[in-house]
Amino acid sequence: MTEPVLSPDPVSDDLAALPPLGRSRQIMDALARYIQARNLQPGDRLPPERELTAALKVGRSSIREVVSQLSALGIVEARIGSGTYLLRQISAETIYMPLSLSADGLAEALLMTLEVRRGIEIEASIAAARRRTPEDMARMQEALEEMERTHHREGGSGKADFAFHMTVYDAAHNPLFRQLLEQMRDIFERFWDRPFDRPDFAARSFPYHRTLFNAICAGDTAAAAEETRKILDVVEEDIRNMRP
Amino acid sequence: MTEPVLSPDPVSDDLAALPPLGRSRQIMDALARYIQARNLQPGDRLPPERELTAALKVGRSSIREVVSQLSALGIVEARIGSGTYLLRQISAETIYMPLSLSADGLAEALLMTLEVRRGIEIEASIAAARRRTPEDMARMQEALEEMERTHHREGGSGKADFAFHMTVYDAAHNPLFRQLLEQMRDIFERFWDRPFDRPDFAARSFPYHRTLFNAICAGDTAAAAEETRKILDVVEEDIRNMRP
DNA sequence: CGACTCAAATTGGTCTGACCTATTACCAAT
DNA sequence: ATTGGTAATAGGTCAGACCAATTTGAGTCG
């Protein structure tokens, strides 16, 4: 189809003259605006590099540089022969906070990571208990009941657990919680075959979900923190029993 | 000087034949091993791209790609005309956890970030109260007294505050805490002119540092969490009063 | 001897064009 | 309708040239 890039895109004009500072950041912002202007959503394919080259008026090397950086940041995924796909939202105002960690072993790394994640999850629960709206409560209740319906089944409870926690994060009304914890869970599951799908794990952890839900609805920050801690303790126990 | 790369570096041989999967990750690992083998420390300059090209047996584009990714991940900083410098440790086993966040304004972003940071800091304090050793206590006490000596001075108290908190993170005996919080503080201060150096800020926050120290030494996890929360609340207040 | 000047070497940044490989799309033959 | 193969498409790599900023060092002047 080779849809012609019709927008003059004022950004590209600016770019032509500026070598001073952080050009790659400028190109990244231009690309972000380009994506925003076309309202591309996660999952969508962005234009081929050679087309972006023409649209943003920069060499293909420069395009590849920023795409490569976005790929390293987990914003974008390049599939050879197919195209480059958007993985998560991006805007020119996006702040990137790359963290790196080194650990001796996998279980070690997971336990250390879990300790950090526990801190974040607890704070999210506290924020949720403070700021949840009636709509949040309705969404959480729905997800909770779906979880209770499926917790005995083999494969489905993982997704339900995930969905419930997402509603909690959203109830905190700080989008960072969802972003961070979603990404942390992604990373977690990349190195760990999700125990959420193992019935015994679900059985041990899911009672706390309703008490957490009740605490958040009651606005009881201390109880919300405590129930979240219990849930994460089950996860920790499971990691310790792992050891491949 | 053009120091010849004398090590055959078995890594590069592997690379020559492998196009299948994640080549850039492989090159990154090879580069990490290369850095490890030479024992390069943060601040050191790594070999020029053209030299790495020869050493790792890949085109300059590929080298630039991974260096660009490492730059985006905050591992490395390229200074045009000077060289590329190592910012933090790296190894072939390093796990990258890039996070991105979008917010309406800077203060908004800082507050959201601070809420996350608070969760991590509190968990670090709890871990410290559980796992601190006598040596940790000695180090914390020394840093605390240095902080109390300098808290009235104009510029020095920021560094002392930083140093004290680092000893707390270390006392948690989970290196992730130090890594993450160090990086988060870096990012924070990139967008915020450190209030630590403002005397009124130091005056309001530093009393809690001794109570925190006492709680950690006593192994009182609840008190350690509480005092940490108070310190972060002062920071939050300061951000709210900022508004440029 | 010290400090300054300026040119050359060094180094990262960009562009171009070529070629490779994997994927996708399309069209013809069965 | 299914299959099979071919062309177009897209990202990945390489090579060479050139640019711009920095660093280095020789040479010069005070």
Coordinates of C-alpha atoms (C1' of nucleotides) in Angstrom, one line a residue:
Chain A
M1 CA 0.0 0.0 0.0
T2 CA 2.9 2.3 0.9
E3 CA 0.6 5.0 2.3
P4 CA 2.3 8.3 1.6
V5 CA 3.2 10.3 4.7
L6 CA 1.2 13.3 4.1
S7 CA 1.7 15.3 7.3
P8 CA 4.4 17.9 6.9
D9 CA 5.1 17.3 10.6
P10 CA 6.7 20.5 11.9
V11 CA 9.0 18.4 14.0
S12 CA 11.1 17.2 11.1
D13 CA 11.9 20.8 10.1
D14 CA 13.2 21.6 13.5
L15 CA 15.4 18.5 13.3
A16 CA 17.1 19.4 10.1
A17 CA 19.1 22.2 11.7
L18 CA 19.9 20.9 15.2
P19 CA 23.1 19.1 16.0
P20 CA 23.7 20.5 19.5
L21 CA 22.4 18.3 22.3
G22 CA 20.6 15.0 22.6
R23 CA 19.7 14.7 19.0
S24 CA 18.7 11.1 19.5
R25 CA 16.3 12.2 22.3
Q26 CA 14.9 14.8 19.9
I27 CA 14.4 12.2 17.2
M28 CA 12.8 9.9 19.8
D29 CA 10.4 12.7 20.8
A30 CA 9.6 13.4 17.1
L31 CA 8.9 9.7 16.7
A32 CA 6.8 9.7 19.8
R33 CA 4.7 12.7 18.4
Y34 CA 4.5 10.9 15.1
I35 CA 3.1 7.8 16.9
Q36 CA 0.8 10.0 18.9
A37 CA -0.5 11.8 15.9
R38 CA -1.4 8.6 14.2
N39 CA -2.9 7.3 17.4
L40 CA -1.0 4.1 17.3
Q41 CA -1.9 1.7 20.1
P42 CA 0.2 -1.1 21.7
G43 CA 0.2 -4.0 19.3
D44 CA 0.1 -1.8 16.2
R45 CA 2.9 -1.9 13.7
L46 CA 4.7 1.4 13.1
P47 CA 5.9 2.5 9.7
P48 CA 8.9 0.8 8.2
E49 CA 12.3 2.3 8.9
R50 CA 12.7 3.5 5.3
E51 CA 9.4 5.3 5.5
L52 CA 10.3 7.0 8.8
T53 CA 13.5 8.0 7.2
A54 CA 11.6 10.0 4.7
A55 CA 9.0 11.3 7.2
L56 CA 11.4 12.6 9.8
K57 CA 14.1 13.6 7.3
V58 CA 16.9 11.8 9.0
G59 CA 19.2 9.0 7.9
R60 CA 18.2 5.4 8.5
S61 CA 21.0 5.0 11.0
S62 CA 19.5 7.6 13.2
I63 CA 16.0 6.0 12.9
R64 CA 17.5 2.6 13.7
E65 CA 19.4 4.1 16.7
V66 CA 16.2 5.4 18.4
V67 CA 14.2 2.3 17.5
S68 CA 17.0 0.3 19.0
Q69 CA 16.9 2.3 22.1
L70 CA 13.1 2.1 22.4
S71 CA 13.6 -1.7 21.9
A72 CA 16.0 -1.8 24.8
L73 CA 13.6 0.2 26.9
G74 CA 10.9 -2.3 26.1
I75 CA 8.7 0.2 24.4
V76 CA 8.9 -1.4 21.0
E77 CA 9.6 -4.9 19.5
A78 CA 11.3 -5.4 16.1
R79 CA 10.4 -8.6 14.3
I80 CA 12.7 -9.2 11.4
G81 CA 10.9 -9.5 8.1
S82 CA 7.7 -8.3 9.6
G83 CA 8.0 -4.9 11.1
T84 CA 8.4 -3.0 14.3
Y85 CA 5.5 -3.2 16.8
L86 CA 4.5 -0.9 19.6
L87 CA 4.5 -2.7 23.0
R88 CA 3.4 0.1 25.3
Q89 CA 2.2 3.7 25.2
I90 CA 4.7 6.4 24.5
S91 CA 4.6 10.2 24.3
A92 CA 7.1 13.0 24.0
E93 CA 6.8 13.6 27.7
T94 CA 7.6 10.0 28.7
I95 CA 10.3 9.7 31.3
Y96 CA 12.5 6.6 31.2
M97 CA 13.7 5.0 34.3
P98 CA 15.9 2.1 33.4
L99 CA 17.0 -0.1 36.3
S100 CA 19.5 -2.9 36.1
L101 CA 20.3 -5.6 38.6
S102 CA 22.8 -8.4 38.9
A103 CA 22.4 -11.4 41.1
D104 CA 24.2 -14.6 41.7
G105 CA 21.4 -17.0 40.8
L106 CA 17.9 -16.9 39.5
A107 CA 16.2 -17.7 42.7
E108 CA 18.4 -15.2 44.5
A109 CA 17.5 -12.6 41.9
L110 CA 13.8 -13.4 42.2
L111 CA 13.8 -13.2 46.0
M112 CA 15.6 -9.8 45.9
T113 CA 13.3 -8.5 43.3
L114 CA 10.3 -9.8 45.2
E115 CA 11.3 -7.9 48.3
V116 CA 11.3 -4.7 46.3
R117 CA 8.1 -5.6 44.6
R118 CA 6.5 -6.2 48.0
G119 CA 7.3 -2.7 49.0
I120 CA 5.7 -1.3 45.9
E121 CA 2.7 -3.5 46.2
I122 CA 2.1 -2.6 49.8
E123 CA 2.3 1.1 49.0
A124 CA -0.1 0.6 46.1
S125 CA -2.6 -1.1 48.4
I126 CA -2.3 1.7 50.9
A127 CA -2.9 4.3 48.2
A128 CA -5.8 2.3 46.9
A129 CA -7.3 2.2 50.4
R130 CA -7.1 5.9 50.5
R131 CA -8.2 6.8 47.1
R132 CA -10.5 4.1 45.8
T133 CA -13.8 5.3 44.3
P134 CA -17.1 3.4 44.2
E135 CA -16.3 2.6 40.5
D136 CA -13.0 1.1 41.6
M137 CA -14.7 -1.0 44.2
A138 CA -17.2 -2.3 41.6
R139 CA -14.3 -3.3 39.3
M140 CA -12.4 -4.9 42.0
Q141 CA -15.4 -6.9 43.2
E142 CA -16.1 -8.1 39.7
A143 CA -12.5 -9.2 39.2
L144 CA -12.5 -10.8 42.6
E145 CA -15.6 -12.8 41.9
E146 CA -14.3 -13.9 38.6
M147 CA -11.2 -15.1 40.4
E148 CA -13.1 -17.0 43.0
R149 CA -15.1 -18.7 40.2
T150 CA -12.0 -19.9 38.4
H151 CA -9.4 -20.4 41.2
H152 CA -9.9 -24.2 41.2
R153 CA -9.5 -24.5 37.4
E154 CA -6.1 -25.5 36.0
G155 CA -5.0 -22.7 33.8
G156 CA -7.3 -19.8 34.1
S157 CA -6.7 -18.6 37.6
G158 CA -3.4 -16.9 36.7
K159 CA -5.1 -14.4 34.5
A160 CA -7.9 -13.8 37.0
D161 CA -5.4 -13.1 39.7
F162 CA -3.5 -10.8 37.4
A163 CA -6.7 -9.0 36.5
F164 CA -7.7 -8.5 40.1
H165 CA -4.4 -7.0 41.1
M166 CA -4.6 -4.7 38.2
T167 CA -7.9 -3.3 39.4
V168 CA -6.2 -2.7 42.8
Y169 CA -3.3 -0.9 41.2
D170 CA -5.8 1.2 39.2
A171 CA -7.6 2.1 42.4
A172 CA -4.4 3.6 43.7
H173 CA -4.9 6.4 41.1
N174 CA -1.2 6.6 40.5
P175 CA -0.6 5.1 37.0
L176 CA 3.0 4.4 37.9
F177 CA 1.9 1.5 40.2
R178 CA 0.2 -0.3 37.4
Q179 CA 3.0 0.4 34.9
L180 CA 5.8 -0.7 37.2
L181 CA 4.1 -3.7 38.7
E182 CA 2.8 -4.8 35.3
Q183 CA 6.3 -4.7 34.0
M184 CA 7.7 -6.3 37.1
R185 CA 5.3 -9.1 36.7
D186 CA 6.2 -9.5 33.1
I187 CA 9.8 -9.8 34.0
F188 CA 9.0 -12.1 36.8
E189 CA 7.1 -14.5 34.6
R190 CA 9.8 -14.4 32.0
F191 CA 12.1 -16.2 34.5
W192 CA 9.5 -18.2 36.4
D193 CA 6.8 -20.6 35.3
R194 CA 3.8 -18.9 36.8
P195 CA 2.8 -20.6 40.0
F196 CA -0.5 -18.8 39.7
D197 CA -1.6 -21.6 37.5
R198 CA -0.8 -24.2 40.1
P199 CA -3.9 -25.0 42.1
D200 CA -2.2 -25.3 45.4
F201 CA -0.6 -21.9 45.1
A202 CA -3.9 -20.3 44.2
A203 CA -5.6 -22.1 47.1
R204 CA -3.1 -20.7 49.6
S205 CA -3.1 -17.2 48.3
F206 CA -6.6 -16.4 47.2
P207 CA -8.3 -16.2 50.6
Y208 CA -6.2 -13.1 51.3
H209 CA -7.6 -11.5 48.2
R210 CA -11.0 -11.0 49.6
T211 CA -9.7 -9.7 52.9
L212 CA -7.5 -7.3 50.9
F213 CA -10.6 -6.2 49.0
N214 CA -12.5 -5.6 52.2
A215 CA -9.7 -3.6 53.7
I216 CA -9.4 -1.4 50.7
C217 CA -13.1 -0.8 50.6
A218 CA -13.1 0.1 54.3
G219 CA -10.3 2.5 53.7
D220 CA -8.2 0.6 56.3
T221 CA -4.7 1.3 55.1
A222 CA -3.0 -0.8 57.8
A223 CA -5.1 -3.9 57.0
A224 CA -4.6 -3.4 53.3
A225 CA -0.9 -3.3 53.8
E226 CA -1.0 -6.4 56.0
E227 CA -3.1 -8.5 53.6
T228 CA -0.8 -7.5 50.7
R229 CA 2.1 -8.6 52.7
K230 CA 0.5 -12.0 53.3
I231 CA -0.1 -12.5 49.6
L232 CA 3.5 -11.7 48.8
D233 CA 4.7 -14.0 51.6
V234 CA 3.0 -16.9 49.8
V235 CA 4.8 -16.0 46.6
E236 CA 8.1 -15.9 48.5
E237 CA 7.5 -19.3 50.0
D238 CA 6.8 -20.6 46.6
I239 CA 10.0 -19.3 45.2
R240 CA 12.0 -20.8 48.1
N241 CA 10.4 -24.2 47.4
M242 CA 11.3 -23.9 43.7
R243 CA 15.0 -24.6 43.3
P244 CA 15.3 -26.3 39.9
Chain B
M1 CA 48.3 5.0 22.2
T2 CA 46.2 2.5 20.3
E3 CA 46.8 -0.3 22.6
P4 CA 46.5 -3.5 20.6
V5 CA 43.7 -5.8 21.7
L6 CA 45.8 -8.8 22.5
S7 CA 43.2 -11.2 24.0
P8 CA 41.8 -13.6 21.4
D9 CA 38.5 -13.4 23.3
P10 CA 36.8 -16.7 22.6
V11 CA 33.5 -14.7 22.6
S12 CA 34.1 -13.1 19.3
D13 CA 34.6 -16.5 17.6
D14 CA 31.2 -17.6 18.8
L15 CA 29.7 -14.5 17.4
A16 CA 31.1 -14.9 13.9
A17 CA 28.8 -17.8 13.2
L18 CA 25.5 -16.9 14.9
P19 CA 22.7 -15.0 13.2
P20 CA 19.8 -16.9 14.8
L21 CA 18.3 -15.1 17.8
G22 CA 19.0 -12.0 19.8
R23 CA 22.3 -11.2 18.2
S24 CA 22.4 -7.8 19.7
R25 CA 21.9 -9.3 23.2
Q26 CA 24.8 -11.6 22.4
I27 CA 27.0 -8.8 21.3
M28 CA 25.9 -7.0 24.5
D29 CA 27.0 -10.0 26.6
A30 CA 30.2 -10.2 24.6
L31 CA 30.8 -6.5 25.3
A32 CA 30.0 -7.1 29.0
R33 CA 32.5 -9.9 29.2
Y34 CA 35.0 -7.7 27.4
I35 CA 34.5 -5.0 30.0
Q36 CA 34.6 -7.5 32.9
A37 CA 37.8 -9.1 31.5
R38 CA 39.5 -5.7 31.6
N39 CA 38.0 -4.9 35.0
L40 CA 36.7 -1.6 33.9
Q41 CA 35.1 0.4 36.6
P42 CA 32.4 3.1 36.5
G43 CA 34.0 6.2 35.2
D44 CA 36.5 4.4 33.0
R45 CA 36.5 4.9 29.3
L46 CA 35.9 1.9 27.2
P47 CA 37.7 1.3 23.9
P48 CA 36.7 3.3 20.9
E49 CA 34.1 1.9 18.6
R50 CA 36.4 1.2 15.8
E51 CA 38.6 -0.8 18.2
L52 CA 35.7 -2.8 19.5
T53 CA 34.7 -3.5 15.9
A54 CA 38.0 -5.2 15.4
A55 CA 38.0 -6.9 18.8
L56 CA 34.5 -8.4 18.6
K57 CA 34.6 -9.0 14.8
V58 CA 31.3 -7.2 14.1
G59 CA 30.5 -4.2 12.0
R60 CA 30.6 -0.7 13.5
S61 CA 26.8 -0.5 13.2
S62 CA 26.3 -3.4 15.4
I63 CA 28.7 -2.1 18.0
R64 CA 26.9 1.3 17.9
E65 CA 23.6 -0.5 18.3
V66 CA 24.5 -2.1 21.6
V67 CA 26.3 0.9 22.8
S68 CA 23.3 3.0 22.0
Q69 CA 21.1 0.5 23.9
L70 CA 23.4 0.6 26.9
S71 CA 23.3 4.3 26.7
A72 CA 19.5 4.3 26.8
L73 CA 19.7 1.9 29.7
G74 CA 21.9 4.3 31.6
I75 CA 24.8 1.9 31.8
V76 CA 27.1 4.0 29.6
E77 CA 27.5 7.6 28.5
A78 CA 28.9 8.6 25.1
R79 CA 30.7 11.9 24.9
I80 CA 31.3 13.0 21.4
G81 CA 34.9 13.6 20.6
S82 CA 36.0 12.1 23.9
G83 CA 34.9 8.5 24.2
T84 CA 32.3 6.3 25.8
Y85 CA 32.3 6.0 29.6
L86 CA 31.0 3.3 31.9
L87 CA 28.5 4.7 34.3
R88 CA 27.7 1.6 36.3
Q89 CA 28.7 -2.0 36.7
I90 CA 27.7 -4.4 34.0
S91 CA 28.1 -8.2 33.6
A92 CA 26.8 -10.7 31.1
E93 CA 24.3 -11.8 33.8
T94 CA 22.8 -8.4 34.3
I95 CA 19.1 -8.2 34.1
Y96 CA 17.6 -5.0 32.7
M97 CA 14.4 -3.7 34.1
P98 CA 13.5 -0.6 32.1
L99 CA 10.5 1.4 33.3
S100 CA 8.8 4.2 31.6
L101 CA 6.3 6.7 33.0
S102 CA 4.3 9.5 31.6
A103 CA 2.8 12.3 33.7
D104 CA 1.1 15.6 33.1
G105 CA 3.7 17.8 34.8
L106 CA 7.0 17.4 36.5
A107 CA 5.8 17.8 40.0
E108 CA 3.1 15.3 39.2
A109 CA 5.7 12.8 37.9
L110 CA 7.9 13.4 40.9
L111 CA 5.1 12.8 43.4
M112 CA 4.0 9.6 41.6
T113 CA 7.6 8.5 41.6
L114 CA 8.1 9.4 45.2
E115 CA 5.1 7.3 46.2
V116 CA 6.8 4.3 44.6
R117 CA 10.1 5.2 46.1
R118 CA 8.5 5.4 49.6
G119 CA 7.3 1.9 49.3
I120 CA 10.8 0.7 48.4
E121 CA 12.5 2.7 51.1
I122 CA 10.2 1.5 53.8
E123 CA 10.7 -2.1 52.8
A124 CA 14.5 -1.5 52.8
S125 CA 14.2 -0.1 56.3
I126 CA 12.3 -3.1 57.5
A127 CA 14.8 -5.4 55.9
A128 CA 17.6 -3.4 57.6
A129 CA 15.9 -3.7 61.0
R130 CA 15.8 -7.5 60.5
R131 CA 19.2 -8.1 59.1
R132 CA 21.6 -5.4 60.3
T133 CA 24.9 -6.6 61.7
P134 CA 27.0 -4.9 64.3
E135 CA 29.2 -3.7 61.5
D136 CA 26.2 -2.2 59.7
M137 CA 25.3 -0.3 62.9
A138 CA 28.8 1.1 63.3
R139 CA 28.7 2.3 59.7
M140 CA 25.3 3.8 60.1
Q141 CA 26.2 5.6 63.3
E142 CA 29.3 7.1 61.7
A143 CA 27.3 8.4 58.8
L144 CA 24.6 9.7 61.1
E145 CA 27.1 11.6 63.2
E146 CA 28.8 13.1 60.2
M147 CA 25.3 14.2 59.1
E148 CA 24.5 15.8 62.4
R149 CA 27.9 17.6 62.3
T150 CA 27.2 19.1 58.9
H151 CA 23.4 19.5 58.7
H152 CA 23.6 23.2 59.5
R153 CA 26.1 23.9 56.8
E154 CA 25.1 25.1 53.4
G155 CA 26.1 22.6 50.8
G156 CA 27.5 19.6 52.6
S157 CA 24.4 18.1 54.2
G158 CA 23.1 16.6 51.0
K159 CA 26.0 14.3 50.6
A160 CA 25.9 13.3 54.2
D161 CA 22.2 12.5 54.0
F162 CA 22.9 10.5 50.9
A163 CA 25.7 8.6 52.6
F164 CA 23.6 7.8 55.7
H165 CA 20.8 6.4 53.6
M166 CA 23.2 4.3 51.6
T167 CA 24.4 2.7 54.8
V168 CA 20.8 1.9 55.7
Y169 CA 20.3 0.3 52.2
D170 CA 23.4 -1.7 52.7
A171 CA 22.2 -2.9 56.1
A172 CA 19.2 -4.4 54.3
H173 CA 21.6 -7.0 52.8
N174 CA 19.8 -6.9 49.5
P175 CA 22.0 -5.2 47.0
L176 CA 18.9 -4.4 44.9
F177 CA 17.8 -1.8 47.3
R178 CA 20.9 0.2 47.0
Q179 CA 21.1 -0.2 43.3
L180 CA 17.5 0.8 42.7
L181 CA 17.3 3.6 45.3
E182 CA 20.7 5.0 44.1
Q183 CA 19.4 5.1 40.6
M184 CA 16.1 6.6 41.7
R185 CA 17.8 9.3 43.6
D186 CA 19.9 10.0 40.6
I187 CA 16.9 10.4 38.4
F188 CA 15.2 12.5 41.1
E189 CA 18.0 14.9 41.3
R190 CA 18.2 15.2 37.6
F191 CA 14.8 16.9 37.7
W192 CA 14.9 18.6 41.0
D193 CA 17.4 20.9 42.6
R194 CA 18.2 18.9 45.7
P195 CA 16.4 20.4 48.7
F196 CA 18.9 18.4 50.8
D197 CA 21.2 21.4 50.5
R198 CA 18.5 23.8 51.7
P199 CA 19.0 24.2 55.5
D200 CA 15.3 24.3 56.3
F201 CA 14.7 21.0 54.6
A202 CA 17.6 19.4 56.4
A203 CA 16.4 20.8 59.7
R204 CA 12.9 19.3 59.3
S205 CA 14.0 15.9 58.1
F206 CA 17.1 15.0 60.0
P207 CA 15.6 14.4 63.5
Y208 CA 13.9 11.4 62.0
H209 CA 17.2 10.0 60.9
R210 CA 18.3 9.3 64.4
T211 CA 15.0 7.8 65.4
L212 CA 15.3 5.6 62.3
F213 CA 18.8 4.6 63.3
N214 CA 17.6 3.7 66.7
A215 CA 14.7 1.6 65.4
I216 CA 16.9 -0.3 63.0
C217 CA 19.4 -1.0 65.7
A218 CA 16.6 -2.2 68.0
G219 CA 15.3 -4.5 65.3
D220 CA 12.0 -2.7 65.5
T221 CA 10.6 -3.1 62.0
A222 CA 7.4 -1.2 62.6
A223 CA 9.2 1.8 64.0
A224 CA 11.8 1.7 61.2
A225 CA 8.9 1.7 58.6
E226 CA 7.2 4.6 60.4
E227 CA 10.3 6.8 60.7
T228 CA 11.1 6.2 57.0
R229 CA 7.6 7.2 56.1
K230 CA 8.1 10.5 58.1
I231 CA 11.3 11.3 56.2
L232 CA 9.7 10.7 52.9
D233 CA 6.7 12.8 53.9
V234 CA 9.0 15.8 54.4
V235 CA 10.3 15.2 50.9
E236 CA 6.7 15.0 49.6
E237 CA 5.8 18.3 51.3
D238 CA 8.8 19.9 49.8
I239 CA 7.8 18.8 46.3
R240 CA 4.3 20.1 46.8
N241 CA 5.7 23.5 47.8
M242 CA 8.0 23.6 44.8
R243 CA 5.9 24.5 41.8
P244 CA 8.2 26.6 39.6
Chain C
dC1 C1' 60.0 28.2 32.2
dG2 C1' 55.2 28.8 31.8
dA3 C1' 51.1 29.9 29.3
dC4 C1' 48.9 30.4 25.2
dT5 C1' 47.7 29.2 20.2
dC6 C1' 46.5 26.4 16.7
dA7 C1' 46.6 22.4 13.8
dA8 C1' 46.4 17.4 13.6
dA9 C1' 44.8 13.2 15.5
dT10 C1' 41.1 11.0 17.9
dT11 C1' 36.3 9.8 18.7
dG12 C1' 31.4 9.6 18.6
dG13 C1' 27.5 11.0 15.2
dT14 C1' 25.3 10.8 10.6
dC15 C1' 24.5 9.6 5.9
dT16 C1' 24.4 6.6 1.9
dG17 C1' 24.1 2.5 -0.5
dA18 C1' 24.6 -2.1 -0.8
dC19 C1' 23.5 -6.8 0.4
dC20 C1' 21.6 -10.5 3.6
dT21 C1' 17.8 -13.1 5.8
dA22 C1' 13.3 -13.8 7.5
dT23 C1' 8.5 -12.8 6.8
dT24 C1' 4.5 -11.7 4.2
dA25 C1' 1.6 -11.3 0.1
dC26 C1' 0.2 -12.8 -4.1
dC27 C1' -0.6 -15.6 -7.9
dA28 C1' -0.7 -19.7 -10.5
dA29 C1' -1.1 -24.7 -10.7
dT30 C1' -3.3 -28.6 -9.0
Chain D
dA1 C1' -10.1 -24.6 -1.9
dT2 C1' -5.5 -25.9 -1.0
dT3 C1' -1.0 -25.9 -2.2
dG4 C1' 3.5 -24.3 -3.7
dG5 C1' 6.6 -21.1 -5.2
dT6 C1' 8.0 -16.5 -6.3
dA7 C1' 8.3 -11.6 -5.7
dA8 C1' 7.9 -7.7 -2.6
dT9 C1' 8.7 -6.1 2.0
dA10 C1' 11.0 -5.4 6.3
dG11 C1' 14.5 -5.5 9.7
dG12 C1' 19.8 -6.7 10.3
dT13 C1' 24.6 -6.1 9.0
dC14 C1' 28.4 -4.2 6.7
dA15 C1' 31.6 -0.8 4.5
dG16 C1' 33.1 3.7 3.5
dA17 C1' 32.9 8.4 3.6
dC18 C1' 32.3 12.6 5.9
dC19 C1' 31.0 15.8 10.0
dA20 C1' 31.6 17.9 14.6
dA21 C1' 33.4 18.1 19.1
dT22 C1' 37.2 17.0 21.9
dT23 C1' 41.8 16.0 23.1
dT24 C1' 46.6 16.2 22.3
dG25 C1' 50.8 18.1 21.5
dA26 C1' 54.1 20.7 19.0
dG27 C1' 55.3 25.2 18.4
dT28 C1' 55.4 30.0 19.8
dC29 C1' 55.4 34.0 22.5
dG30 C1' 55.8 36.3 26.9

